[in-house]
mmCIF file of C-alpha atoms in Angstrom:
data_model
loop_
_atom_site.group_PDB
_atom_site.id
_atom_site.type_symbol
_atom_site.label_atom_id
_atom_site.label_comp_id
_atom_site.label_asym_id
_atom_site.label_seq_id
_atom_site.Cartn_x
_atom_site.Cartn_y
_atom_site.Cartn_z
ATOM 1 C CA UNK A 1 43.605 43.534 -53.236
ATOM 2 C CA UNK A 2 45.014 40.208 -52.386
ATOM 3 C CA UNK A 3 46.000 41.827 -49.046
ATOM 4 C CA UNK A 4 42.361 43.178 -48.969
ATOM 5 C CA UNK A 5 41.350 39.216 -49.246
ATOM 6 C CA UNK A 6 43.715 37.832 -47.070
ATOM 7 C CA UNK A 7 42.223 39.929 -44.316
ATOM 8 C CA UNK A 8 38.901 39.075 -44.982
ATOM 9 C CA UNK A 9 39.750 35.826 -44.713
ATOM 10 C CA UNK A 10 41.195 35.912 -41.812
ATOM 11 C CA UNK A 11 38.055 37.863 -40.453
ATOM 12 C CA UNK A 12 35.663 35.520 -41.390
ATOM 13 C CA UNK A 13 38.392 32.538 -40.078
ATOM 14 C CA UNK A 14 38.345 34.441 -36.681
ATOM 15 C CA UNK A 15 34.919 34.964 -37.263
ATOM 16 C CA UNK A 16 33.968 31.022 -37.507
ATOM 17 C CA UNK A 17 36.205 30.021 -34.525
ATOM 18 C CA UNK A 18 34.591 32.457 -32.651
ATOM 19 C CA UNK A 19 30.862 30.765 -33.739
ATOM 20 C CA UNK A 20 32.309 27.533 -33.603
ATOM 21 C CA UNK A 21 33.679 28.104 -29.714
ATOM 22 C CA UNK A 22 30.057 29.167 -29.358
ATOM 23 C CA UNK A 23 28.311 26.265 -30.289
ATOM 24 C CA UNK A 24 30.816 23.910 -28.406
ATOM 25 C CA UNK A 25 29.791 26.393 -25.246
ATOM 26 C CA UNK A 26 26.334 26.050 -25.653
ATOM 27 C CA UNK A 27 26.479 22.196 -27.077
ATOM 28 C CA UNK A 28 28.807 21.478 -23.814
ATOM 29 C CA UNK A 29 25.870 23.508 -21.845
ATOM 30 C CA UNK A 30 23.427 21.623 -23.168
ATOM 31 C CA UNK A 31 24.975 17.892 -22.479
ATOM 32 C CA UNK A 32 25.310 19.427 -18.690
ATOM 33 C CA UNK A 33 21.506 20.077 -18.874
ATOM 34 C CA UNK A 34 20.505 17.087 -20.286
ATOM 35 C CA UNK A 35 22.741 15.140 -17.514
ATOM 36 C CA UNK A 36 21.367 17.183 -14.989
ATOM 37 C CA UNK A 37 17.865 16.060 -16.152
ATOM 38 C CA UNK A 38 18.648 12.741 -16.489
ATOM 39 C CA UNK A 39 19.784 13.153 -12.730
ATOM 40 C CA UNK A 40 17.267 14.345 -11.510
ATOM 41 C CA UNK A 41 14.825 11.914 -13.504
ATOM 42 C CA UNK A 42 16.372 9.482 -11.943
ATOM 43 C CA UNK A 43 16.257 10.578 -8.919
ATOM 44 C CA UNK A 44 12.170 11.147 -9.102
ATOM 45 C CA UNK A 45 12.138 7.624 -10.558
ATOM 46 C CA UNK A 46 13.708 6.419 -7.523
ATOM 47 C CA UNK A 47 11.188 8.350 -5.036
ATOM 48 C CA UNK A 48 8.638 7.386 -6.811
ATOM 49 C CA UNK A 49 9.905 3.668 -6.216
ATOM 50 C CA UNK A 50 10.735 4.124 -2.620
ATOM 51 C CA UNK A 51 7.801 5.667 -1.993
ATOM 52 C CA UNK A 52 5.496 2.746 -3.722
ATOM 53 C CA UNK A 53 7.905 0.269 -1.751
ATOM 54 C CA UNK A 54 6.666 1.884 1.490
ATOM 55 C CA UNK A 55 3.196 2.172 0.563
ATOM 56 C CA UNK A 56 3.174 -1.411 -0.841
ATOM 57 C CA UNK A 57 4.858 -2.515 2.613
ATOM 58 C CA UNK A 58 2.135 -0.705 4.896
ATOM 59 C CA UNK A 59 -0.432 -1.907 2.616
ATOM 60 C CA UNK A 60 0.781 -5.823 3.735
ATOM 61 C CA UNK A 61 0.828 -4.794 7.170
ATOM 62 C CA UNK A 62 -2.395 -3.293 7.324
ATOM 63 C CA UNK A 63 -3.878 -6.174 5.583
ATOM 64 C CA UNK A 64 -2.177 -8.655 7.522
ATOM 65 C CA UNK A 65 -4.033 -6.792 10.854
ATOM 66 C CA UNK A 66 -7.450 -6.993 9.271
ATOM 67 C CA UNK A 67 -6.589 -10.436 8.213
ATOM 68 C CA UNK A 68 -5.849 -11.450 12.047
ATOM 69 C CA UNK A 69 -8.921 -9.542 12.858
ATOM 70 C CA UNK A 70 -10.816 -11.653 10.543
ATOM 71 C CA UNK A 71 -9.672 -14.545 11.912
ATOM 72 C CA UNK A 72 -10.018 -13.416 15.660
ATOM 73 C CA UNK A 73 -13.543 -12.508 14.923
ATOM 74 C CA UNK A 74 -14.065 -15.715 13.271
ATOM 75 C CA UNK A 75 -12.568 -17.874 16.305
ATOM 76 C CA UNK A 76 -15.158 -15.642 18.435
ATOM 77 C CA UNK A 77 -18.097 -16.811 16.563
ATOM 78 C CA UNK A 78 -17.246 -20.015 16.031
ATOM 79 C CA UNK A 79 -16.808 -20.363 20.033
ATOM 80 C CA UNK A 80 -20.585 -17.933 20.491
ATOM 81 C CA UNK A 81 -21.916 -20.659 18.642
ATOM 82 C CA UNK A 82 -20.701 -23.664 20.732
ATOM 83 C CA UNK A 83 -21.909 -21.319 23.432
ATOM 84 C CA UNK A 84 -25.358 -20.911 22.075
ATOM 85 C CA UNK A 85 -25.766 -24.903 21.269
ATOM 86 C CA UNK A 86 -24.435 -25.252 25.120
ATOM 87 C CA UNK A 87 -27.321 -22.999 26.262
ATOM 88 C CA UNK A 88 -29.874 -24.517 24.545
ATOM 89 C CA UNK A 89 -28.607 -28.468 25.400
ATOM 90 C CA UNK A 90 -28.781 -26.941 28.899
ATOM 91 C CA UNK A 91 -32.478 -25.293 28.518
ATOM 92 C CA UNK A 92 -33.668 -28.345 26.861
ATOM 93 C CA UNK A 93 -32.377 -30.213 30.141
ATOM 94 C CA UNK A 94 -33.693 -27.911 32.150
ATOM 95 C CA UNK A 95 -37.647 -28.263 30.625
ATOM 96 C CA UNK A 96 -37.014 -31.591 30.952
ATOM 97 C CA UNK A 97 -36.277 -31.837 34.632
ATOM 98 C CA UNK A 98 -38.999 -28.982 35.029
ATOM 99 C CA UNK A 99 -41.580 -31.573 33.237
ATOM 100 C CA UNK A 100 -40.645 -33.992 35.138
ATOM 101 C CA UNK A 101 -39.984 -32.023 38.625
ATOM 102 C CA UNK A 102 -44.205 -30.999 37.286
ATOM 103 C CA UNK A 103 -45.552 -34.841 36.781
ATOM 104 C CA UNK A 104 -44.071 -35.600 40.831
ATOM 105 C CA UNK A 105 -45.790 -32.498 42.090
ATOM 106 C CA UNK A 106 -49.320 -33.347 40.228
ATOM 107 C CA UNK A 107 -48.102 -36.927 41.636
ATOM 108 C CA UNK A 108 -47.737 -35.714 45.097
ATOM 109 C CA UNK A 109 -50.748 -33.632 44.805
ATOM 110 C CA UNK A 110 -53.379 -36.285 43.632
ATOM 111 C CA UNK A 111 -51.836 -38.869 46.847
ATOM 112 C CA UNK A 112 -52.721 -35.653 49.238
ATOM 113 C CA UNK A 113 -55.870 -34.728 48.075
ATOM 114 C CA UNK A 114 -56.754 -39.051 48.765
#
């Protein structure tokens, strides 16, 4: 009997290393998965950084363009409109002289017709 027990016991003893072996397998599995996870959730975090970096930095430059567009187009108008207030200085000149060039012809006319 005791011999009957002893063996048992050793069964179940064998038995228990065996499960225990087991779970350190699949516990030792597991911490590889979870590192491998962690890995690679790192490694998404830091595309997903890069690629905002990029987009971040293209979004600058592309500003930046419209914002020297902005300012080229502004420089043109502001220069249109000196060019407009030339023009009309010059029309009003030119009435002017066309009044007057107007008055000496009637002038001249009115001494001819005497």
């Amino acid at each position: 009997q005791l011999h009957l027990t002893m063996s048992e016991k050793n069964e179940l003893t064998k038995s228990l290393e065996t499960v225990q072996k087991e779970l350190e397998e699949k516990e030792n599995e597991m911490k590889r998965e979870i590192s491998e996870y962690k890995d690679r959730l790192l490694q998404a975090e830091k595309d997903h950084q890069d690629a905002l970096t990029e987009a971040n930095r293209k979004n600058e430059v592309e500003i930046e363009a419209c914002q020297d567009k902005v300012n080229s187009l502004e420089h043109f108008i502001s220069s249109q409109k000196l060019e407009i207030e030339h023009l009309k200085s010059n029309k009003e000149e030119l009435n002017n002289s066309l009044k007057e060039a107007n008055q000496t012809l009637g002038e001249l006319l009115k001494i001819k017709v005497r």
